[in-house]
Amino acid sequence: MIDWLGIDHLFKLSGGEVVLGFLTPLFVCAAVFVAHMILPARRVPGYATDRETGEPRKYRLNGLAVFVLAHIVWAFALPRDWFYRSTMYAIAGGVVIAIIANTIVVFSQPEGAQKNRLLAWWFGRAQEMQFFNNRFDLKMYFYIVGGTMLSLNAWSAAAWHNDNVADANPGLFLYAAINCFYIFDYFVWERVQLYTYDLIHENVGFKLVWGGPFVWGWMFVLPLWGLAPLADPGISGGWMYFWLIGSAALFLAGWTISRGSNMQKYTFKRWPERKFLGIIEPEYIQAGDRKILCSGFWGKARHFGYLGEGLYGIAVALTFGLFSNLWAWTYVVFIVAFFVPRQFEDDKVCAEKYGEEKWAEYQARVPYRIIPGIF
């Protein structure tokens, strides 16, 4: 099966390397923790409130500094192909770490509305967890680990590809660059993430403890497992530029939708009367003391940002130039499987938050879920 899938190269570590690969996520988590705690950081209020005081929670933000430092260390002090070569064993180690950590995290908290212990273990009990005099926020830490490792795993695969494949595929380096830019941008606008669904509504359970640092960090680059060993697809001349530039352009279109949606919502939540980009008037439905934004990106579809994520997934699939290879499309399958069900959950949460009548009014005004005019 491993040979048939074309991933046998990811199981060729020596006995000592297997142990080191298994422990790699532990070392990464420890290193990121130290860097996050000692590097300078901005301290800003977020959207989520402290349930005891009712005041906005404060967060230390230095994800960009950690991201940059990690890439410098990787480039000059580590074997650059290690993260890729150790992928399978690191994933196994990440699962074990997440199971142990999550069990401690969940069952150290008081029992909540969810009485089923298994469901509580999966979805979590506490919505926010901060330590060390609120210097360390668990959710933000998970995303720093995950985002940083997504980029490093992509570059590590590119390094392995460069060293082991004679006719290197330029699209694979474009894939790494796109993912690095995507995460770099995420950390540049780290404060915006404080106004997103995950930070506001998600509880700290296995879904987050495993998903944030380990699934995002190691498994979002799934196409590389099967495609890094493959050579240049042989697209030449003008078609090569069309393929590479077209893939990058499609990514930028998706990034514009995704980033634009989040930025507009962030702007609206902080400055409700301000025009987004100085152009788009903030139109909204008043729902008690809350407002439902329904102009700009949020007037096109109720979850328009998910379309941006979908275009990003298609773009990175196309970067490899191996259009009929199923490995290229694995991330697209994940995106569809994740975001299509999630938007139903989002609607349910929003109906509870704004009231069913007002949410129905928004649904009537913005009838499409993700793709304007289609779905």
XYZ file of C-alpha atoms in Angstrom:
375
model
C 0.000 0.000 0.000
C 2.790 2.437 0.945
C 4.608 1.742 -2.339
C 1.367 2.040 -4.311
C 0.667 5.442 -2.739
C 4.174 6.573 -3.613
C 5.120 7.568 -0.057
C 7.665 4.862 0.775
C 10.390 7.531 0.844
C 8.773 8.913 4.019
C 9.435 5.677 5.913
C 13.188 5.389 5.313
C 14.579 6.581 8.626
C 17.072 4.699 10.776
C 16.022 3.457 14.219
C 17.441 6.516 15.964
C 15.900 8.847 13.397
C 12.481 7.250 13.940
C 12.646 8.146 17.639
C 13.860 11.647 16.824
C 11.092 12.069 14.248
C 8.478 10.942 16.770
C 9.794 13.499 19.284
C 10.177 16.325 16.746
C 6.729 17.845 17.464
C 7.569 17.909 21.185
C 10.823 19.761 20.509
C 9.048 22.152 18.137
C 6.319 22.894 20.672
C 8.908 23.534 23.378
C 11.001 25.792 21.138
C 7.985 27.806 19.981
C 6.816 28.152 23.585
C 10.185 29.568 24.662
C 10.361 31.919 21.668
C 6.781 33.083 22.191
C 7.415 33.818 25.870
C 10.733 35.678 25.519
C 10.348 37.600 22.260
C 8.838 41.095 22.448
C 5.087 41.167 21.910
C 2.194 43.579 21.508
C -0.488 43.273 24.175
C -3.904 44.023 22.720
C -7.567 43.429 23.598
C -9.500 40.930 21.510
C -13.178 40.380 20.765
C -13.756 37.504 23.206
C -14.582 38.603 26.742
C -13.393 37.329 30.087
C -16.381 35.578 31.615
C -15.401 36.644 35.122
C -14.833 40.354 34.474
C -16.861 40.910 31.293
C -13.902 42.814 29.845
C -12.246 41.962 26.490
C -9.478 39.411 26.907
C -5.912 40.630 26.430
C -3.506 38.798 24.130
C 0.262 38.907 23.568
C 0.917 38.906 19.837
C 4.355 38.059 18.466
C 3.559 35.299 15.988
C 5.395 37.107 13.183
C 8.591 37.333 15.222
C 8.394 33.633 16.116
C 7.681 32.763 12.476
C 10.686 34.711 11.181
C 13.022 33.368 13.884
C 11.929 29.786 13.177
C 12.683 30.174 9.482
C 16.127 31.609 10.217
C 16.923 28.717 12.551
C 15.649 26.204 9.975
C 17.685 27.761 7.145
C 20.998 28.008 9.006
C 20.979 25.555 11.919
C 18.889 22.505 10.966
C 18.987 19.817 8.265
C 16.628 21.493 5.837
C 14.946 18.299 4.664
C 14.390 16.895 8.161
C 10.816 18.014 8.699
C 9.779 16.423 5.415
C 11.719 13.177 5.878
C 10.315 12.726 9.399
C 6.724 13.610 8.449
C 5.041 10.289 9.218
C 6.737 9.777 12.549
C 6.171 13.404 13.538
C 2.451 13.020 12.833
C 2.360 9.923 15.051
C 4.172 11.843 17.787
C 1.798 14.769 17.382
C -1.214 12.516 17.871
C 0.236 11.115 21.115
C 1.150 14.592 22.392
C -2.337 15.882 21.546
C -4.078 12.967 23.288
C -2.070 13.430 26.491
C -2.205 17.235 26.482
C -5.895 17.356 25.652
C -6.824 14.903 28.388
C -5.066 17.135 30.913
C -6.508 20.342 29.448
C -10.116 19.155 29.271
C -10.454 17.253 32.527
C -8.667 19.919 34.547
C -11.668 22.157 33.802
C -15.074 22.099 35.538
C -17.794 20.036 33.884
C -19.886 22.141 31.561
C -23.158 21.698 29.704
C -21.743 18.715 27.829
C -22.066 15.766 30.219
C -20.804 13.129 27.806
C -17.127 12.824 28.686
C -16.076 11.629 25.237
C -17.790 14.543 23.497
C -16.373 16.916 26.111
C -12.911 15.485 25.394
C -13.393 16.081 21.650
C -15.034 19.513 21.731
C -13.583 20.787 25.022
C -15.008 22.438 28.112
C -13.208 25.790 28.397
C -13.481 28.394 25.665
C -10.384 30.301 26.718
C -7.268 29.214 28.626
C -4.522 31.645 29.590
C -1.557 31.130 31.891
C 1.437 32.955 33.412
C -0.512 36.054 34.371
C -2.307 35.947 30.999
C 0.982 36.151 29.074
C 0.305 32.828 27.377
C -2.926 32.105 25.495
C -3.303 28.456 24.542
C -5.309 29.038 21.364
C -2.922 31.613 19.951
C 0.024 29.383 20.826
C -1.502 26.475 18.909
C -1.900 28.652 15.830
C 1.671 29.935 16.063
C 2.955 26.345 16.131
C 0.648 25.219 13.330
C 1.175 28.156 10.994
C 4.940 28.189 11.427
C 5.222 24.456 10.815
C 2.968 24.529 7.752
C 5.414 26.890 6.082
C 8.511 25.032 7.312
C 7.137 21.672 6.204
C 6.475 23.086 2.733
C 10.001 24.496 2.478
C 11.483 21.298 3.888
C 9.762 19.270 1.155
C 11.082 21.736 -1.425
C 14.606 21.256 -0.048
C 14.235 17.461 -0.189
C 12.861 17.700 -3.741
C 15.767 19.896 -4.828
C 18.340 17.449 -3.417
C 16.735 14.216 -4.631
C 14.991 14.898 -7.939
C 17.231 15.599 -10.917
C 14.596 17.401 -13.009
C 13.078 19.618 -10.311
C 9.516 20.861 -10.621
C 9.349 24.694 -10.431
C 5.732 24.403 -9.369
C 6.732 22.722 -6.134
C 8.839 25.734 -5.161
C 5.916 27.989 -6.075
C 3.731 25.846 -3.794
C 6.169 26.404 -0.909
C 6.368 30.137 -1.616
C 2.566 30.480 -1.739
C 2.158 28.719 1.592
C 4.936 30.781 3.168
C 3.291 33.997 1.980
C -0.108 32.764 3.182
C 1.194 32.182 6.712
C 3.385 35.301 6.718
C 0.287 37.345 5.883
C -1.624 35.511 8.640
C 0.916 36.673 11.213
C 1.195 40.205 9.805
C -2.531 40.503 10.515
C -2.437 38.370 13.644
C -4.703 40.745 15.524
C -7.435 40.159 12.943
C -7.529 36.492 13.963
C -8.816 37.585 17.384
C -12.092 38.441 15.629
C -12.562 35.116 13.839
C -14.834 32.165 14.630
C -12.130 29.901 16.064
C -10.886 32.377 18.635
C -14.343 33.560 19.663
C -16.456 30.395 19.723
C -14.292 27.258 19.615
C -13.663 25.389 22.856
C -10.277 23.951 23.732
C -10.733 20.224 23.034
C -9.011 17.581 20.950
C -10.438 19.095 17.780
C -8.374 22.214 18.495
C -5.448 20.749 20.469
C -4.673 18.318 17.645
C -5.986 20.388 14.757
C -4.312 23.729 15.523
C -0.656 22.754 15.880
C -0.432 19.305 14.289
C -3.047 18.930 11.560
C -2.493 22.476 10.340
C 1.262 22.292 10.789
C 2.019 18.857 9.354
C -1.006 17.623 7.393
C -2.145 20.668 5.430
C 0.803 20.016 3.084
C -0.604 16.560 2.303
C -0.057 16.856 -1.495
C 3.695 16.968 -0.923
C 3.703 13.443 0.467
C 3.133 11.990 -2.970
C 4.331 14.781 -5.254
C 7.736 15.770 -3.864
C 9.417 12.688 -5.451
C 8.028 13.514 -8.913
C 9.934 15.428 -11.581
C 9.011 18.459 -13.656
C 5.749 17.694 -15.529
C 7.333 18.831 -18.790
C 5.181 21.865 -19.473
C 7.341 24.138 -21.604
C 7.339 27.409 -23.481
C 4.470 29.802 -23.045
C 2.320 27.138 -21.434
C 4.769 26.942 -18.527
C 4.306 30.645 -17.777
C 0.555 30.317 -18.184
C 0.552 27.421 -15.699
C 2.757 29.071 -13.061
C 1.445 32.636 -13.363
C -2.144 31.389 -13.654
C -1.791 29.303 -10.473
C -0.315 32.263 -8.603
C -3.057 34.575 -9.913
C -5.798 32.165 -8.803
C -4.202 31.993 -5.366
C -4.141 35.795 -5.156
C -7.819 35.911 -6.110
C -8.647 33.468 -3.313
C -6.404 35.306 -0.881
C -8.113 38.607 -1.742
C -11.543 37.151 -0.971
C -10.445 35.404 2.218
C -8.298 38.237 3.572
C -10.775 40.874 2.430
C -13.674 39.158 4.194
C -11.768 38.896 7.463
C -10.427 42.439 7.235
C -13.861 43.897 6.520
C -15.369 42.057 9.489
C -12.468 43.145 11.711
C -12.873 46.769 10.630
C -16.631 46.635 11.213
C -16.318 45.119 14.688
C -13.790 47.745 15.802
C -15.147 50.785 13.936
C -18.776 50.046 12.932
C -19.325 53.308 11.059
C -16.024 53.333 9.138
C -16.013 52.620 5.387
C -13.959 49.537 4.559
C -10.906 50.599 2.521
C -12.491 54.051 2.505
C -14.929 52.820 -0.174
C -17.439 50.236 1.057
C -20.224 51.622 3.214
C -21.022 49.466 6.263
C -24.606 48.274 5.825
C -25.996 46.134 8.593
C -29.069 44.671 10.253
C -29.573 45.736 13.847
C -30.139 42.721 16.112
C -30.566 44.093 19.626
C -27.173 45.402 20.700
C -25.483 43.467 17.883
C -25.092 44.218 14.173
C -25.046 41.817 11.214
C -22.782 43.130 8.454
C -24.373 42.698 5.018
C -22.402 44.840 2.559
C -19.169 44.336 0.652
C -17.818 40.807 0.937
C -20.543 39.975 3.452
C -23.228 40.994 0.986
C -22.013 38.546 -1.665
C -22.469 35.363 0.372
C -22.847 34.562 4.065
C -19.540 32.677 4.133
C -17.825 34.261 1.142
C -14.402 33.842 2.761
C -14.758 30.077 2.396
C -14.822 30.541 -1.377
C -11.449 32.245 -1.045
C -10.116 29.226 0.834
C -11.491 26.981 -1.908
C -9.758 28.983 -4.650
C -6.540 28.807 -2.627
C -6.920 25.016 -2.498
C -7.469 24.763 -6.260
C -4.537 27.095 -6.913
C -2.060 25.057 -4.885
C -3.327 21.887 -6.589
C -2.565 23.445 -9.980
C 0.913 24.666 -8.990
C 2.390 21.181 -9.374
C 1.351 20.910 -13.027
C 0.369 17.298 -12.398
C -3.302 17.882 -13.047
C -4.409 14.245 -13.181
C -2.466 13.147 -10.102
C -4.873 12.657 -7.195
C -2.274 13.744 -4.634
C -2.495 17.277 -6.036
C -6.194 17.446 -5.157
C -6.091 16.036 -1.625
C -6.114 19.471 -0.020
C -9.107 20.529 -2.127
C -11.002 17.473 -0.888
C -10.117 18.448 2.682
C -11.270 22.049 2.176
C -14.639 20.965 0.788
C -15.105 18.345 3.515
C -14.241 20.893 6.213
C -15.919 24.118 5.136
C -19.182 22.861 3.617
C -20.357 21.237 6.886
C -18.845 24.061 8.930
C -20.965 26.743 7.288
C -24.085 24.920 8.505
C -22.623 25.029 12.027
C -21.804 28.718 11.539
C -25.410 29.442 10.590
C -26.664 27.677 13.706
C -24.297 29.649 15.957
C -25.228 32.935 14.277
C -28.964 32.230 14.618
C -28.427 31.752 18.364
C -26.214 34.831 18.596
C -28.366 37.292 16.640
C -31.775 35.695 17.053
C -33.527 33.485 14.534
C -35.718 36.290 13.184
C -32.825 38.644 12.465
C -30.671 35.855 11.057
C -33.548 34.859 8.762
C -33.696 38.493 7.627
C -29.972 38.341 6.787
C -30.464 35.029 4.958
C -33.217 36.614 2.876
C -30.982 39.595 2.090
C -27.909 37.444 1.360
C -29.358 34.144 0.085
C -26.152 32.431 -0.988
C -23.997 30.474 1.444
C -20.526 30.422 -0.168
C -20.616 30.947 -3.949
C -22.667 33.972 -5.106
C -25.360 32.993 -7.566
C -24.697 29.269 -7.166
C -24.560 27.993 -3.574
